[in-house]
């Protein structure tokens, strides 16, 4: 099964899929449709990929064909990213305050919320819970809390890259590489800020 996942990732780019879905949403001229789609996606938060038929078009349409009873790593990555993007976008202007921004990696985005030592402790504690989660359901749960912090702080995130990170995080042989990158981003941004 893991071999099949590895083969799929060579041919399929979950980051491109998520980027495409978010771009289509952004470029949709119909504001009420955009809002309705985002509201629908928010209802999928914390649910299993594929469990809500009204989300299939957004979260499954265009993914590689699969067989079997459980959601694939790619399906989880796309579902979590798209539903949490909708949470992040909630209450923001869909024309002027788009919460998806290329290059805003998770560690860097979270670091931008740190103003005091108390912030650092609070945010780092929640970040640690997320990066040490073992099941994909736990990952989704803790990530939701982090996205709520970013939403409150008006800090955007690169959701295509997040999807890719979530995909690889599910693979035990590369999970630590993803953790290392998140840690580097969190602390590299600080060092850069102090140098300026």
PDB file of C-alpha atoms in Angstrom:
ATOM      1  CA  UNK A   1       0.000   0.000   0.000  1.00  0.00           C
ATOM      2  CA  UNK A   2       2.806   2.407   0.889  1.00  0.00           C
ATOM      3  CA  UNK A   3       4.507   1.542  -2.400  1.00  0.00           C
ATOM      4  CA  UNK A   4       1.318   2.464  -4.267  1.00  0.00           C
ATOM      5  CA  UNK A   5       1.227   5.818  -2.443  1.00  0.00           C
ATOM      6  CA  UNK A   6       4.859   6.420  -3.421  1.00  0.00           C
ATOM      7  CA  UNK A   7       4.146   5.669  -7.087  1.00  0.00           C
ATOM      8  CA  UNK A   8       1.126   7.984  -7.119  1.00  0.00           C
ATOM      9  CA  UNK A   9       3.078  10.902  -5.686  1.00  0.00           C
ATOM     10  CA  UNK A  10       5.597  10.693  -8.529  1.00  0.00           C
ATOM     11  CA  UNK A  11       2.830  11.240 -11.082  1.00  0.00           C
ATOM     12  CA  UNK A  12       0.401  13.400  -9.152  1.00  0.00           C
ATOM     13  CA  UNK A  13       1.002  16.750  -7.493  1.00  0.00           C
ATOM     14  CA  UNK A  14      -1.351  17.346  -4.558  1.00  0.00           C
ATOM     15  CA  UNK A  15       0.025  20.883  -4.205  1.00  0.00           C
ATOM     16  CA  UNK A  16      -0.933  21.655  -7.808  1.00  0.00           C
ATOM     17  CA  UNK A  17      -4.427  20.152  -7.230  1.00  0.00           C
ATOM     18  CA  UNK A  18      -5.050  22.291  -4.115  1.00  0.00           C
ATOM     19  CA  UNK A  19      -3.610  25.389  -5.770  1.00  0.00           C
ATOM     20  CA  UNK A  20      -5.876  24.862  -8.789  1.00  0.00           C
ATOM     21  CA  UNK A  21      -9.023  24.397  -6.647  1.00  0.00           C
ATOM     22  CA  UNK A  22      -8.279  27.530  -4.588  1.00  0.00           C
ATOM     23  CA  UNK A  23      -7.448  29.569  -7.711  1.00  0.00           C
ATOM     24  CA  UNK A  24     -10.698  28.468  -9.410  1.00  0.00           C
ATOM     25  CA  UNK A  25     -12.581  29.559  -6.302  1.00  0.00           C
ATOM     26  CA  UNK A  26     -10.765  32.905  -6.148  1.00  0.00           C
ATOM     27  CA  UNK A  27     -11.337  33.627  -9.840  1.00  0.00           C
ATOM     28  CA  UNK A  28     -15.014  32.682  -9.711  1.00  0.00           C
ATOM     29  CA  UNK A  29     -16.890  35.896 -10.447  1.00  0.00           C
ATOM     30  CA  UNK A  30     -19.887  34.736  -8.450  1.00  0.00           C
ATOM     31  CA  UNK A  31     -19.437  35.957  -4.871  1.00  0.00           C
ATOM     32  CA  UNK A  32     -22.453  34.141  -3.449  1.00  0.00           C
ATOM     33  CA  UNK A  33     -21.278  30.862  -5.007  1.00  0.00           C
ATOM     34  CA  UNK A  34     -17.799  31.491  -3.579  1.00  0.00           C
ATOM     35  CA  UNK A  35     -19.239  32.054  -0.087  1.00  0.00           C
ATOM     36  CA  UNK A  36     -21.499  28.993  -0.363  1.00  0.00           C
ATOM     37  CA  UNK A  37     -18.571  26.808  -1.467  1.00  0.00           C
ATOM     38  CA  UNK A  38     -16.418  28.028   1.430  1.00  0.00           C
ATOM     39  CA  UNK A  39     -19.280  27.378   3.886  1.00  0.00           C
ATOM     40  CA  UNK A  40     -19.693  23.863   2.464  1.00  0.00           C
ATOM     41  CA  UNK A  41     -15.966  23.204   2.826  1.00  0.00           C
ATOM     42  CA  UNK A  42     -16.032  24.372   6.462  1.00  0.00           C
ATOM     43  CA  UNK A  43     -18.680  21.749   7.209  1.00  0.00           C
ATOM     44  CA  UNK A  44     -16.128  19.130   6.111  1.00  0.00           C
ATOM     45  CA  UNK A  45     -13.613  20.090   8.824  1.00  0.00           C
ATOM     46  CA  UNK A  46     -12.829  17.137  11.060  1.00  0.00           C
ATOM     47  CA  UNK A  47     -14.660  14.715   8.773  1.00  0.00           C
ATOM     48  CA  UNK A  48     -13.199  11.901   6.691  1.00  0.00           C
ATOM     49  CA  UNK A  49     -12.467  12.617   3.019  1.00  0.00           C
ATOM     50  CA  UNK A  50     -15.381  11.431   0.898  1.00  0.00           C
ATOM     51  CA  UNK A  51     -17.865  11.297   3.781  1.00  0.00           C
ATOM     52  CA  UNK A  52     -19.780  14.368   2.533  1.00  0.00           C
ATOM     53  CA  UNK A  53     -21.128  13.967  -1.016  1.00  0.00           C
ATOM     54  CA  UNK A  54     -21.632  17.731  -1.445  1.00  0.00           C
ATOM     55  CA  UNK A  55     -17.831  18.170  -1.174  1.00  0.00           C
ATOM     56  CA  UNK A  56     -16.841  15.501  -3.683  1.00  0.00           C
ATOM     57  CA  UNK A  57     -16.635  17.935  -6.594  1.00  0.00           C
ATOM     58  CA  UNK A  58     -14.190  20.168  -4.727  1.00  0.00           C
ATOM     59  CA  UNK A  59     -12.133  17.704  -2.703  1.00  0.00           C
ATOM     60  CA  UNK A  60     -12.120  14.574  -4.909  1.00  0.00           C
ATOM     61  CA  UNK A  61     -12.803  15.619  -8.524  1.00  0.00           C
ATOM     62  CA  UNK A  62      -9.447  15.488 -10.295  1.00  0.00           C
ATOM     63  CA  UNK A  63      -7.614  13.239  -7.829  1.00  0.00           C
ATOM     64  CA  UNK A  64      -6.059   9.954  -9.016  1.00  0.00           C
ATOM     65  CA  UNK A  65      -8.489   7.049  -9.320  1.00  0.00           C
ATOM     66  CA  UNK A  66      -8.379   4.809  -6.256  1.00  0.00           C
ATOM     67  CA  UNK A  67      -9.890   1.564  -5.020  1.00  0.00           C
ATOM     68  CA  UNK A  68     -10.260   0.421  -1.446  1.00  0.00           C
ATOM     69  CA  UNK A  69     -12.182   1.386   1.633  1.00  0.00           C
ATOM     70  CA  UNK A  70      -9.996   3.990   3.309  1.00  0.00           C
ATOM     71  CA  UNK A  71      -9.047   7.495   2.137  1.00  0.00           C
ATOM     72  CA  UNK A  72      -5.569   7.713   0.599  1.00  0.00           C
ATOM     73  CA  UNK A  73      -2.777   9.994   1.816  1.00  0.00           C
ATOM     74  CA  UNK A  74      -3.492  12.305  -1.132  1.00  0.00           C
ATOM     75  CA  UNK A  75      -7.223  12.439  -0.341  1.00  0.00           C
ATOM     76  CA  UNK A  76      -6.485  13.319   3.288  1.00  0.00           C
ATOM     77  CA  UNK A  77      -3.968  16.006   2.281  1.00  0.00           C
ATOM     78  CA  UNK A  78      -6.351  17.654  -0.198  1.00  0.00           C
ATOM     79  CA  UNK A  79      -9.362  17.425   2.131  1.00  0.00           C
ATOM     80  CA  UNK A  80      -7.601  18.860   5.192  1.00  0.00           C
ATOM     81  CA  UNK A  81      -5.983  21.702   3.224  1.00  0.00           C
ATOM     82  CA  UNK A  82      -9.138  22.768   1.400  1.00  0.00           C
ATOM     83  CA  UNK A  83     -11.450  22.594   4.426  1.00  0.00           C
ATOM     84  CA  UNK A  84      -8.987  24.474   6.655  1.00  0.00           C
ATOM     85  CA  UNK A  85      -8.441  27.089   3.955  1.00  0.00           C
ATOM     86  CA  UNK A  86     -12.205  27.704   4.089  1.00  0.00           C
ATOM     87  CA  UNK A  87     -11.964  28.144   7.870  1.00  0.00           C
ATOM     88  CA  UNK A  88      -9.055  30.592   7.443  1.00  0.00           C
ATOM     89  CA  UNK A  89     -10.998  32.573   4.838  1.00  0.00           C
ATOM     90  CA  UNK A  90     -14.157  32.824   6.997  1.00  0.00           C
ATOM     91  CA  UNK A  91     -15.123  36.429   7.749  1.00  0.00           C
ATOM     92  CA  UNK A  92     -12.472  37.802   5.346  1.00  0.00           C
ATOM     93  CA  UNK A  93     -13.174  39.652   2.116  1.00  0.00           C
ATOM     94  CA  UNK A  94     -12.801  37.125  -0.718  1.00  0.00           C
ATOM     95  CA  UNK A  95     -11.594  39.842  -3.090  1.00  0.00           C
ATOM     96  CA  UNK A  96      -9.117  41.804  -0.970  1.00  0.00           C
ATOM     97  CA  UNK A  97      -8.145  39.486   1.880  1.00  0.00           C
ATOM     98  CA  UNK A  98      -7.375  36.107   0.351  1.00  0.00           C
ATOM     99  CA  UNK A  99      -5.804  33.852   2.991  1.00  0.00           C
ATOM    100  CA  UNK A 100      -3.888  31.649   0.552  1.00  0.00           C
ATOM    101  CA  UNK A 101      -0.463  33.077  -0.282  1.00  0.00           C
ATOM    102  CA  UNK A 102       2.328  31.269  -2.108  1.00  0.00           C
ATOM    103  CA  UNK A 103       5.537  31.028  -0.090  1.00  0.00           C
ATOM    104  CA  UNK A 104       3.878  31.541   3.333  1.00  0.00           C
ATOM    105  CA  UNK A 105       5.059  28.278   4.862  1.00  0.00           C
ATOM    106  CA  UNK A 106       3.508  27.003   8.084  1.00  0.00           C
ATOM    107  CA  UNK A 107       6.523  27.601  10.366  1.00  0.00           C
ATOM    108  CA  UNK A 108       7.073  31.099   8.989  1.00  0.00           C
ATOM    109  CA  UNK A 109       3.374  32.030   9.182  1.00  0.00           C
ATOM    110  CA  UNK A 110       3.117  30.885  12.815  1.00  0.00           C
ATOM    111  CA  UNK A 111       6.307  32.717  13.718  1.00  0.00           C
ATOM    112  CA  UNK A 112       4.750  35.973  12.490  1.00  0.00           C
ATOM    113  CA  UNK A 113       2.247  35.683  15.341  1.00  0.00           C
ATOM    114  CA  UNK A 114       5.041  35.757  17.939  1.00  0.00           C
ATOM    115  CA  UNK A 115       5.370  39.221  19.435  1.00  0.00           C
ATOM    116  CA  UNK A 116       6.319  38.354  23.018  1.00  0.00           C
ATOM    117  CA  UNK A 117       7.948  35.469  24.900  1.00  0.00           C
ATOM    118  CA  UNK A 118       4.498  34.509  26.145  1.00  0.00           C
ATOM    119  CA  UNK A 119       3.284  34.281  22.514  1.00  0.00           C
ATOM    120  CA  UNK A 120       6.260  32.125  21.639  1.00  0.00           C
ATOM    121  CA  UNK A 121       5.558  29.716  24.480  1.00  0.00           C
ATOM    122  CA  UNK A 122       1.836  29.499  23.671  1.00  0.00           C
ATOM    123  CA  UNK A 123       2.268  29.089  19.910  1.00  0.00           C
ATOM    124  CA  UNK A 124       5.254  26.739  20.167  1.00  0.00           C
ATOM    125  CA  UNK A 125       3.317  24.495  22.581  1.00  0.00           C
ATOM    126  CA  UNK A 126       0.437  24.196  20.094  1.00  0.00           C
ATOM    127  CA  UNK A 127       2.839  23.734  17.177  1.00  0.00           C
ATOM    128  CA  UNK A 128       4.577  20.908  19.107  1.00  0.00           C
ATOM    129  CA  UNK A 129       1.250  19.124  19.695  1.00  0.00           C
ATOM    130  CA  UNK A 130       0.619  19.294  15.964  1.00  0.00           C
ATOM    131  CA  UNK A 131       4.045  18.108  14.780  1.00  0.00           C
ATOM    132  CA  UNK A 132       4.145  15.192  17.228  1.00  0.00           C
ATOM    133  CA  UNK A 133       0.640  13.960  16.367  1.00  0.00           C
ATOM    134  CA  UNK A 134       0.644  10.381  15.135  1.00  0.00           C
ATOM    135  CA  UNK A 135      -2.680   9.852  13.395  1.00  0.00           C
ATOM    136  CA  UNK A 136      -3.962  11.916  10.493  1.00  0.00           C
ATOM    137  CA  UNK A 137      -7.098  12.715  12.527  1.00  0.00           C
ATOM    138  CA  UNK A 138      -4.891  14.191  15.290  1.00  0.00           C
ATOM    139  CA  UNK A 139      -2.884  16.127  12.715  1.00  0.00           C
ATOM    140  CA  UNK A 140      -6.126  17.625  11.344  1.00  0.00           C
ATOM    141  CA  UNK A 141      -7.384  18.437  14.856  1.00  0.00           C
ATOM    142  CA  UNK A 142      -4.261  20.299  15.996  1.00  0.00           C
ATOM    143  CA  UNK A 143      -3.793  21.977  12.637  1.00  0.00           C
ATOM    144  CA  UNK A 144      -7.301  23.417  12.913  1.00  0.00           C
ATOM    145  CA  UNK A 145      -6.249  25.207  16.130  1.00  0.00           C
ATOM    146  CA  UNK A 146      -3.142  26.607  14.409  1.00  0.00           C
ATOM    147  CA  UNK A 147      -5.207  27.848  11.459  1.00  0.00           C
ATOM    148  CA  UNK A 148      -7.559  29.606  13.901  1.00  0.00           C
ATOM    149  CA  UNK A 149      -4.526  31.449  15.333  1.00  0.00           C
ATOM    150  CA  UNK A 150      -3.418  32.501  11.825  1.00  0.00           C
ATOM    151  CA  UNK A 151      -6.980  33.582  10.998  1.00  0.00           C
ATOM    152  CA  UNK A 152      -7.173  35.730  14.153  1.00  0.00           C
ATOM    153  CA  UNK A 153      -3.796  37.287  13.310  1.00  0.00           C
ATOM    154  CA  UNK A 154      -4.672  37.880   9.625  1.00  0.00           C
ATOM    155  CA  UNK A 155      -1.615  35.877   8.539  1.00  0.00           C
ATOM    156  CA  UNK A 156      -2.088  34.011   5.228  1.00  0.00           C
ATOM    157  CA  UNK A 157      -0.709  30.542   4.454  1.00  0.00           C
ATOM    158  CA  UNK A 158       0.473  28.631   1.389  1.00  0.00           C
ATOM    159  CA  UNK A 159      -2.220  25.929   1.254  1.00  0.00           C
ATOM    160  CA  UNK A 160      -0.710  24.110  -1.739  1.00  0.00           C
ATOM    161  CA  UNK A 161       2.517  23.653   0.199  1.00  0.00           C
ATOM    162  CA  UNK A 162       0.554  22.678   3.313  1.00  0.00           C
ATOM    163  CA  UNK A 163      -1.166  19.916   1.306  1.00  0.00           C
ATOM    164  CA  UNK A 164       2.209  18.627   0.145  1.00  0.00           C
ATOM    165  CA  UNK A 165       3.540  18.701   3.717  1.00  0.00           C
ATOM    166  CA  UNK A 166       0.480  16.812   5.008  1.00  0.00           C
ATOM    167  CA  UNK A 167       0.890  14.229   2.239  1.00  0.00           C
ATOM    168  CA  UNK A 168       4.517  13.538   3.168  1.00  0.00           C
ATOM    169  CA  UNK A 169       3.820  13.743   6.906  1.00  0.00           C
ATOM    170  CA  UNK A 170       1.633  10.638   6.526  1.00  0.00           C
ATOM    171  CA  UNK A 171       4.599   8.616   5.208  1.00  0.00           C
ATOM    172  CA  UNK A 172       6.611   7.299   8.177  1.00  0.00           C
ATOM    173  CA  UNK A 173       9.904   7.287   6.237  1.00  0.00           C
ATOM    174  CA  UNK A 174       9.754  11.035   5.459  1.00  0.00           C
ATOM    175  CA  UNK A 175       7.716  12.352   8.420  1.00  0.00           C
ATOM    176  CA  UNK A 176      10.814  13.551  10.298  1.00  0.00           C
ATOM    177  CA  UNK A 177      12.018  15.442   7.215  1.00  0.00           C
ATOM    178  CA  UNK A 178       8.743  17.397   7.193  1.00  0.00           C
ATOM    179  CA  UNK A 179       9.037  18.065  10.954  1.00  0.00           C
ATOM    180  CA  UNK A 180      12.617  19.291  10.454  1.00  0.00           C
ATOM    181  CA  UNK A 181      11.511  21.720   7.741  1.00  0.00           C
ATOM    182  CA  UNK A 182       8.680  23.096   9.880  1.00  0.00           C
ATOM    183  CA  UNK A 183      11.104  23.646  12.761  1.00  0.00           C
ATOM    184  CA  UNK A 184      13.671  25.301  10.496  1.00  0.00           C
ATOM    185  CA  UNK A 185      11.031  27.647   9.063  1.00  0.00           C
ATOM    186  CA  UNK A 186       9.779  28.581  12.535  1.00  0.00           C
ATOM    187  CA  UNK A 187      13.250  29.484  13.796  1.00  0.00           C
ATOM    188  CA  UNK A 188      14.850  30.715  10.582  1.00  0.00           C
ATOM    189  CA  UNK A 189      12.238  33.436  10.290  1.00  0.00           C
ATOM    190  CA  UNK A 190      13.107  34.633  13.831  1.00  0.00           C
ATOM    191  CA  UNK A 191      16.817  34.734  13.092  1.00  0.00           C
ATOM    192  CA  UNK A 192      16.114  36.691   9.907  1.00  0.00           C
ATOM    193  CA  UNK A 193      13.935  39.152  11.821  1.00  0.00           C
ATOM    194  CA  UNK A 194      16.638  39.724  14.441  1.00  0.00           C
ATOM    195  CA  UNK A 195      19.284  40.373  11.784  1.00  0.00           C
ATOM    196  CA  UNK A 196      17.246  43.065   9.987  1.00  0.00           C
TER     197      UNK A 196
END
